[in-house]
Short mmCIF file of C-alpha atoms and ligand atoms in Angstrom, two decimals:
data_model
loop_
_atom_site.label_atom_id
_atom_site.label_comp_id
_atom_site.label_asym_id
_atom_site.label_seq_id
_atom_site.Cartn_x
_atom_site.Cartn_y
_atom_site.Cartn_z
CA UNK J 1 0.00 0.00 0.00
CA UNK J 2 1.45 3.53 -1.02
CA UNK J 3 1.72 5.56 1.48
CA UNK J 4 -0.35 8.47 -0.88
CA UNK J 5 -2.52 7.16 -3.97
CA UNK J 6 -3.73 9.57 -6.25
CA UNK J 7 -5.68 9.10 -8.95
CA UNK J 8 -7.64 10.78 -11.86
CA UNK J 9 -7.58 13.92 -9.91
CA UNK J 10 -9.06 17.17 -11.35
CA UNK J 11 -9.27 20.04 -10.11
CA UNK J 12 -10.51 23.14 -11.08
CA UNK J 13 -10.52 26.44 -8.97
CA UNK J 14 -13.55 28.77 -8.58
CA UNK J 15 -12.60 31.15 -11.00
CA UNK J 16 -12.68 28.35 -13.60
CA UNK J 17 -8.91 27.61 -14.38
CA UNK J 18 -8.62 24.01 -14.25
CA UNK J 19 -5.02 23.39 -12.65
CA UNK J 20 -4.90 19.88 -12.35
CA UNK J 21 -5.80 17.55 -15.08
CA UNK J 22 -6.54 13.29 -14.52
CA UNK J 23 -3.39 13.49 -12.21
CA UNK J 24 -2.44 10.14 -11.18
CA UNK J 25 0.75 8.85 -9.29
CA UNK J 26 1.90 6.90 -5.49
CA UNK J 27 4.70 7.81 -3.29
CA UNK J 28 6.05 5.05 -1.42
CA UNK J 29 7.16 5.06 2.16
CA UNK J 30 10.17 6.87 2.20
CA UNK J 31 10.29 7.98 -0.74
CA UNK J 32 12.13 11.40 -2.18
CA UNK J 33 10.25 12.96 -5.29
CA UNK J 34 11.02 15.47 -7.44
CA UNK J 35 7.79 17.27 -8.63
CA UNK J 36 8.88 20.02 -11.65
CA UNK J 37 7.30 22.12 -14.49
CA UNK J 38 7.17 25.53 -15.15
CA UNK J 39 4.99 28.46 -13.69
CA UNK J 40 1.40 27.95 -13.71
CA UNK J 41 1.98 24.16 -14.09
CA UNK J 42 -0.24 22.74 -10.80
CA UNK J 43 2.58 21.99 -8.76
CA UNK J 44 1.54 24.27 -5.54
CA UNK J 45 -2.27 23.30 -5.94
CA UNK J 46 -0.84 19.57 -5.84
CA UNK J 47 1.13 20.25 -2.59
CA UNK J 48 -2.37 22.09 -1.50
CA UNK J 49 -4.31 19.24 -2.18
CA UNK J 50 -2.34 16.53 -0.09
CA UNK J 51 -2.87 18.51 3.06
CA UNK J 52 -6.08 19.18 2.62
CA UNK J 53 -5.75 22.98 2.35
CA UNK J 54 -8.64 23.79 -0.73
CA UNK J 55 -11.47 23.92 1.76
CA UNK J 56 -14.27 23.64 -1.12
CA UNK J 57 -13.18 19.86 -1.98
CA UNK J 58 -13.89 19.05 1.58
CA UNK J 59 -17.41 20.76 2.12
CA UNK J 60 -18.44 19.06 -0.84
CA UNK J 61 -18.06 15.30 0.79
CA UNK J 62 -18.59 12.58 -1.66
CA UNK J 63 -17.95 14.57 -4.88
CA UNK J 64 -14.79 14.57 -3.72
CA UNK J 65 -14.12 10.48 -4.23
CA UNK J 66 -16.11 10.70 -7.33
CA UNK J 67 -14.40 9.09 -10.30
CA UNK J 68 -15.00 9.90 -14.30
CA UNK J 69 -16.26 12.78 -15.40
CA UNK J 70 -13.62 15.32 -14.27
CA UNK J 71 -13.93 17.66 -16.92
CA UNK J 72 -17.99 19.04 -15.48
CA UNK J 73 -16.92 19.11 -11.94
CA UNK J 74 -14.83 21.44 -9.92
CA UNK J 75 -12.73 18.24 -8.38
CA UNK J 76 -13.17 14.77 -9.18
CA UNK J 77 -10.53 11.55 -8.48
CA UNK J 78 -9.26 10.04 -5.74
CA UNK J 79 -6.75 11.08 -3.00
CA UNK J 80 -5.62 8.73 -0.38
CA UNK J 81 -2.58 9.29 2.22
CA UNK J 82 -1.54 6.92 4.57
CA UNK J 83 -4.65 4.84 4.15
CA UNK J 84 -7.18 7.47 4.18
CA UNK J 85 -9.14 8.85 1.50
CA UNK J 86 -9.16 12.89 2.48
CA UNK J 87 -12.35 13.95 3.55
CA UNK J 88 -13.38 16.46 5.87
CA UNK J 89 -13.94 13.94 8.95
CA UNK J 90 -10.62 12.78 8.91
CA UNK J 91 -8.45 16.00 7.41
CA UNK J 92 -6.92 16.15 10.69
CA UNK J 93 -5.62 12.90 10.56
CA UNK J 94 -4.37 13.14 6.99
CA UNK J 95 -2.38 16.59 8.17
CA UNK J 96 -0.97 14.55 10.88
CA UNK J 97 0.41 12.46 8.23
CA UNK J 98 1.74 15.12 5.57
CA UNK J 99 3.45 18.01 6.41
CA UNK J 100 3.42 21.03 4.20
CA UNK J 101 6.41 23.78 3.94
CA UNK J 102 5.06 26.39 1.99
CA UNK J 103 7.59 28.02 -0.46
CA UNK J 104 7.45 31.57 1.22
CA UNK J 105 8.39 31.36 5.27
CA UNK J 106 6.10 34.67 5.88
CA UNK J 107 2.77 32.26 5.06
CA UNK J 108 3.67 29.89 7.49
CA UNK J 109 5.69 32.34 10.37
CA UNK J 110 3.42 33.93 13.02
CA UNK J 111 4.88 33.66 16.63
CA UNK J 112 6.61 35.55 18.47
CA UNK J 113 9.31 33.24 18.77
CA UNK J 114 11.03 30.54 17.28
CA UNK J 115 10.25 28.58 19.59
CA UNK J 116 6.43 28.67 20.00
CA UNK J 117 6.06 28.72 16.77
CA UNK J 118 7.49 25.27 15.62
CA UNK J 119 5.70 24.19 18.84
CA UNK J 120 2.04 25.53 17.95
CA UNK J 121 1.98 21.81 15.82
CA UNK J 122 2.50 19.67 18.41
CA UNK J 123 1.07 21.62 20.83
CA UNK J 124 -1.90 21.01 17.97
CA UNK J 125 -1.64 17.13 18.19
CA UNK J 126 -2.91 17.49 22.13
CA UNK J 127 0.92 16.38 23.06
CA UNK J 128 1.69 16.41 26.81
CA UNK J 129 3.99 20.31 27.33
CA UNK J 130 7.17 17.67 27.89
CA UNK J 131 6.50 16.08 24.90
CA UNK J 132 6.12 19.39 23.08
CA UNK J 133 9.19 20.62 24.45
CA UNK J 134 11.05 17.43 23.31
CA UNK J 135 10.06 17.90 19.69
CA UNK J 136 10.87 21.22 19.42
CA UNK J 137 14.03 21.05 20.85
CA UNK J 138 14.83 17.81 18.36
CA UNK J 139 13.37 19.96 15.17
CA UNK J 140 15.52 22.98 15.93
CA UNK J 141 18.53 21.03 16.58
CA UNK J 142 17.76 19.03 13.17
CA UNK J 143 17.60 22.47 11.27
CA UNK J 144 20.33 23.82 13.36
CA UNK J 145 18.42 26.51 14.84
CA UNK J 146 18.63 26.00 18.35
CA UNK J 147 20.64 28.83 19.23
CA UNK J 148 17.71 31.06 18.33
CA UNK J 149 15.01 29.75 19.69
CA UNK J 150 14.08 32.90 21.34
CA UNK J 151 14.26 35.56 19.06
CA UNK J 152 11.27 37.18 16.68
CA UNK J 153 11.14 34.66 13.70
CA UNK J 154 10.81 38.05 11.08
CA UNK J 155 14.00 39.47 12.90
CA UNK J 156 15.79 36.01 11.09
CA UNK J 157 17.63 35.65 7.42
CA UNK J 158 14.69 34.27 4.64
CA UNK J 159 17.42 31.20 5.24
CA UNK J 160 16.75 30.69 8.79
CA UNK J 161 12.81 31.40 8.57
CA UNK J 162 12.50 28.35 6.12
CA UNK J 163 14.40 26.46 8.57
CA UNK J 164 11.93 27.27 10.91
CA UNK J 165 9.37 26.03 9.07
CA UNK J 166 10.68 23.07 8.14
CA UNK J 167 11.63 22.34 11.88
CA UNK J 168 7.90 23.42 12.85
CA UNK J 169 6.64 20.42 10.02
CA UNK J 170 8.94 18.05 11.68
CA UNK J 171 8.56 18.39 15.46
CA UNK J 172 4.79 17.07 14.07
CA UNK J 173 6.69 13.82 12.57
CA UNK J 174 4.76 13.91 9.28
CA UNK J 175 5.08 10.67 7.52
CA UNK J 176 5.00 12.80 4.09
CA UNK J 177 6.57 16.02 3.75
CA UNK J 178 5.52 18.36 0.92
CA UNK J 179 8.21 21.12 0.29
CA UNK J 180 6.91 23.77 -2.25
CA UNK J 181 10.60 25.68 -3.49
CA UNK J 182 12.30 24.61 -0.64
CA UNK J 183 15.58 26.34 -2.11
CA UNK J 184 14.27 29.28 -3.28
CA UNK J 185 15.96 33.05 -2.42
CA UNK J 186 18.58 31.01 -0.28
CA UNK J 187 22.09 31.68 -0.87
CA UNK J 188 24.43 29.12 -1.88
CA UNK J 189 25.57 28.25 1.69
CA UNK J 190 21.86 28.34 3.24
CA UNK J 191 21.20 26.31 0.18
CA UNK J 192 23.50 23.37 0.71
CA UNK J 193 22.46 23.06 4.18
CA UNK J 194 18.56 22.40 3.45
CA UNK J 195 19.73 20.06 1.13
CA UNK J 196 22.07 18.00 3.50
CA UNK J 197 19.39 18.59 5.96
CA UNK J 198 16.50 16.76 3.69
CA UNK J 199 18.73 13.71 2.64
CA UNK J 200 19.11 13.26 6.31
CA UNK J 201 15.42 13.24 6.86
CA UNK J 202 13.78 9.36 6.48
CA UNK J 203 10.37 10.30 5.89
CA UNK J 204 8.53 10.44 2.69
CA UNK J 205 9.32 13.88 0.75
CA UNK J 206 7.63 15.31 -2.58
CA UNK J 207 9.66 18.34 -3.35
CA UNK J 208 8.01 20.55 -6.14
CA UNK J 209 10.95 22.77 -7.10
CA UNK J 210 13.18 24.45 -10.32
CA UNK J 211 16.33 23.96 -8.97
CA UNK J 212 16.61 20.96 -10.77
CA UNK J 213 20.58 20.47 -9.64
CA UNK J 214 19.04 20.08 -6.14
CA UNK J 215 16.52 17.69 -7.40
CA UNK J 216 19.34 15.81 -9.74
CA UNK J 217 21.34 14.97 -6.39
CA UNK J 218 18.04 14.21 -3.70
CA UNK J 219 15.40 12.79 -5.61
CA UNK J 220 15.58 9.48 -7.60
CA UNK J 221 12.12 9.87 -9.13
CA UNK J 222 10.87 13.15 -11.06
CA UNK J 223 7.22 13.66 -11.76
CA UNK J 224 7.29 16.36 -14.25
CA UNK J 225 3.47 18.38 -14.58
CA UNK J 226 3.00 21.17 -17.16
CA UNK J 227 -0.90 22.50 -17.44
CA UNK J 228 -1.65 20.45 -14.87
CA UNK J 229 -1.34 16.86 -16.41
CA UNK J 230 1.46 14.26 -15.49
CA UNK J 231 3.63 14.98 -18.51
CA UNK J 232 6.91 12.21 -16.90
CA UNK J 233 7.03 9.89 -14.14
CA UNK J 234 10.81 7.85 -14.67
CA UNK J 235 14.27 8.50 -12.88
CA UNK J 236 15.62 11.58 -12.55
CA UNK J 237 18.73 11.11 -14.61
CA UNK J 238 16.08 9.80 -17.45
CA UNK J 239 13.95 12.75 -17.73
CA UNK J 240 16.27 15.73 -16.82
CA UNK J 241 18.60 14.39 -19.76
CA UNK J 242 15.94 14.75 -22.01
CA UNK J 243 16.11 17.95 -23.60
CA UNK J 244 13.62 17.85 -25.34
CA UNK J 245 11.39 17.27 -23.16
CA UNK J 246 12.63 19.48 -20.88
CA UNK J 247 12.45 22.38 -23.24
CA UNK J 248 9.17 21.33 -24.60
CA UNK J 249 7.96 22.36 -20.91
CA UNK J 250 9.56 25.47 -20.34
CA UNK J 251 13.15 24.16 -18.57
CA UNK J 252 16.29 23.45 -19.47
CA UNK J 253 18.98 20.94 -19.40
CA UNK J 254 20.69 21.07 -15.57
CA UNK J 255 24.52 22.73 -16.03
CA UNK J 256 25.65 19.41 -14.26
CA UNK J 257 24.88 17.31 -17.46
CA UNK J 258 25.48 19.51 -20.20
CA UNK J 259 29.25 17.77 -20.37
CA UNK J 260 28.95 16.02 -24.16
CA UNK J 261 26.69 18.38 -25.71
P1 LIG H 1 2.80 26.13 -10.00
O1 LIG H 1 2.93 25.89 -8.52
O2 LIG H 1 3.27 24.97 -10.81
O3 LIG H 1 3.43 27.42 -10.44
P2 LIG H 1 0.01 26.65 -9.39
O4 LIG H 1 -0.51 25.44 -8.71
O5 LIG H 1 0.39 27.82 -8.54
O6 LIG H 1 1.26 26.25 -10.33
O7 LIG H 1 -1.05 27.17 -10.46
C1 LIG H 1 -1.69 26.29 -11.38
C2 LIG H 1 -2.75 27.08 -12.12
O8 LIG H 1 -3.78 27.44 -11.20
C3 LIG H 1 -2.24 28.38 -12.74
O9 LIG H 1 -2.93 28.58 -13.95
C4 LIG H 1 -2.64 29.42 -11.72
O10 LIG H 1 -2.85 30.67 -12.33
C5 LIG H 1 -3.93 28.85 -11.18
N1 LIG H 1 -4.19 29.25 -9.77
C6 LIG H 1 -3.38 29.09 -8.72
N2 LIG H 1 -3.96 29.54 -7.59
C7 LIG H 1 -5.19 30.00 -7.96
C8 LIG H 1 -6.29 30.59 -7.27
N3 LIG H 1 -6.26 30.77 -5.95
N4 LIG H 1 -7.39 30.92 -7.98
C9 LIG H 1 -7.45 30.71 -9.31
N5 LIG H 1 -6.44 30.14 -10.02
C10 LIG H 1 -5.34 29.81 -9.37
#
C-alpha cells in the first residue's frame, strides 16, 4: 500500500482555471520525489491538495471520491494518504500524516518566537507540554536553529525562517513532507544546508521545485506536470537528460549534465 494514492484527480478552482488535469501517481514510504514544471503548471495546488488545504473539496463530501467525469466538476478523483481517503472527517488525521512547507516562510511564520512557533503543531496534536518541548528542541537542533530559539522569527535571514518552518513540520513527525521551493531566495551556503538537511530526513518527501541540480542529487524519481497533467514519471537522470522534453515544458537541461553536448 502507497503511502499516498492519487488518482484521476481534477481540479478546477472557482474562477474556472482548471489546474490539475486526470493526475495520477503513489509515493512510497520513504520515498524522495522530485515534482517540476514551469509556472502555472499545478505543482503548488498539488502540494495544496495533499494537506487538505482547498477547503471547497472538503465541504463538498462525496464529490470529492467521485471518479470519471472530471472535466464538469470542480474536483473529481481520488486522493488517499496513509490509508485514508481525504475527507473532511478525517483532514486532521491526513495533516498529521503530511506536512506542508510552503515556499514563502512569511505564510507559514506567526509567533513571536522561534520557539512557539514550531511548537504551535504539536502543541496542535494534544501532546503532553514535555513532549512538546522534546520535539521542538529535536526539530531545531535538526535544522540547526537551536541557538535562536528565542528571538522574533521576522528578525531572522529568509534562510533561517525556512528552517523554521521546516523544523515546525517536523517536530509534528509527518510521515509525508511536501516542500513547495524549498531552495528558493537562499544563498548558496543556506542552500547546501537544506539540502544535507533533507537527505538526512527518512520520511517520505515530494519536493516541487526548479532547482533541478538540487533535485538531480536528492530525488531518484521526477514527476514532471506542465498544465496540470502528469507529462513524466521515470528516474531523474532519465527525464532531466531529455532535452527535449525538458524544453518542450519550459526548462532546461541542468549545467551538471550539459558535459557532451
Ligand atoms: P505552480 O505551482 O506549478 O506554479 P500553481 O498550482 O500555482 O502552479 O497554479 C496552477 C494554475 O492554477 C495556474 O494557472 C494558476 O494561475 C492557477 N491558480 C493558482 N492559484 C489559484 C487561485 N487561488 N485561484 C485561481 N487560479 C489559481
Amino acid at each position: 500500500m502507497p503511502l499516498v494514492e492519487i488518482r484521476n484527480l481534477s481540479y478546477r478552482y472557482p474562477d474556472g482555471v482548471l489546474a490539475l488535469s486526470d493526475v495520477s501517481f503513489a509515493v512510497d514510504e520513504g520515498e524522495c520525489v522530485g515534482l517540476v514544471g514551469p509556472n502555472g503548471a499545478g505543482k503548488s495546488t498539488l502540494l495544496w491538495h495533499l494537506n487538505g488545504l482547498l477547503p471547497e473539496r472538503l465541504r463538498e463530501g462525496p464529490r470529492w471520491s467521485s471518479e470519471g467525469n472530471h472535466q464538469a466538476n470542480s474536483h473529481a478523483g481520488v486522493l488517499r494518504v496513509a490509508d485514508m481517503e481525504l475527507s473532511a472527517d478525517n483532514l486532521p488525521a491526513v495533516r498529521r500524516a503530511v506536512g506542508l512547507v510552503f515556499q514563502d516562510p512569511d505564510d507559514q511564520l506567526f509567533g513571536t518566537t522561534v520557539r512557539e512557533d514550531v511548537a504551535f503543531g504539536p502543541l496542535n496534536l494534544g501532546l503532553s507540554a514535555d513532549e512538546v518541548r522534546l520535539r521542538v528542541d529535536a526539530a531545531l537542533a535538526v535544522v540547526g536553529l537551536s541557538n535562536v530559539a528565542e528571538r522574533l522569527p521576522h528578525h531572522l535571514s529568509v534562510g533561517e525562517r525556512k528552517r523554521a518552518c521546516l523544523a515546525g513540520v517536523l517536530a509534528c513527525r509527518p510521515r509525508l513532507l511536501a516542500l513547495d521551493e524549498p531552495t528558493a531566495n537562499l544563498d548558496p551556503r543556506a542552500r547546501r544546508q537544506l539540502i544535507r538537511m533533507l537527505t538526512q530526513l527518512d520520511c517520505a518527501k515530494l519536493i516541487a521545485s526548479h532547482d533541478l541540480e538540487m533535485i538531480l542529487e536528492i530525488c531518484p524519481r521526477v514527476i514532471l506536470l506542465d498544465e496540470g497533467r502528469v507529462r513524466a514519471d521515470d528516474p531523474t537522470e532519465s527525464i532531466l537528460r531529455d532535452e527535449p522534453l525538458l524544453l518542450a515544458h519550459g526548462l532546461e537541461l541542468p549545467a551538471s549534465l550539459w558535459h557532451g553536448r
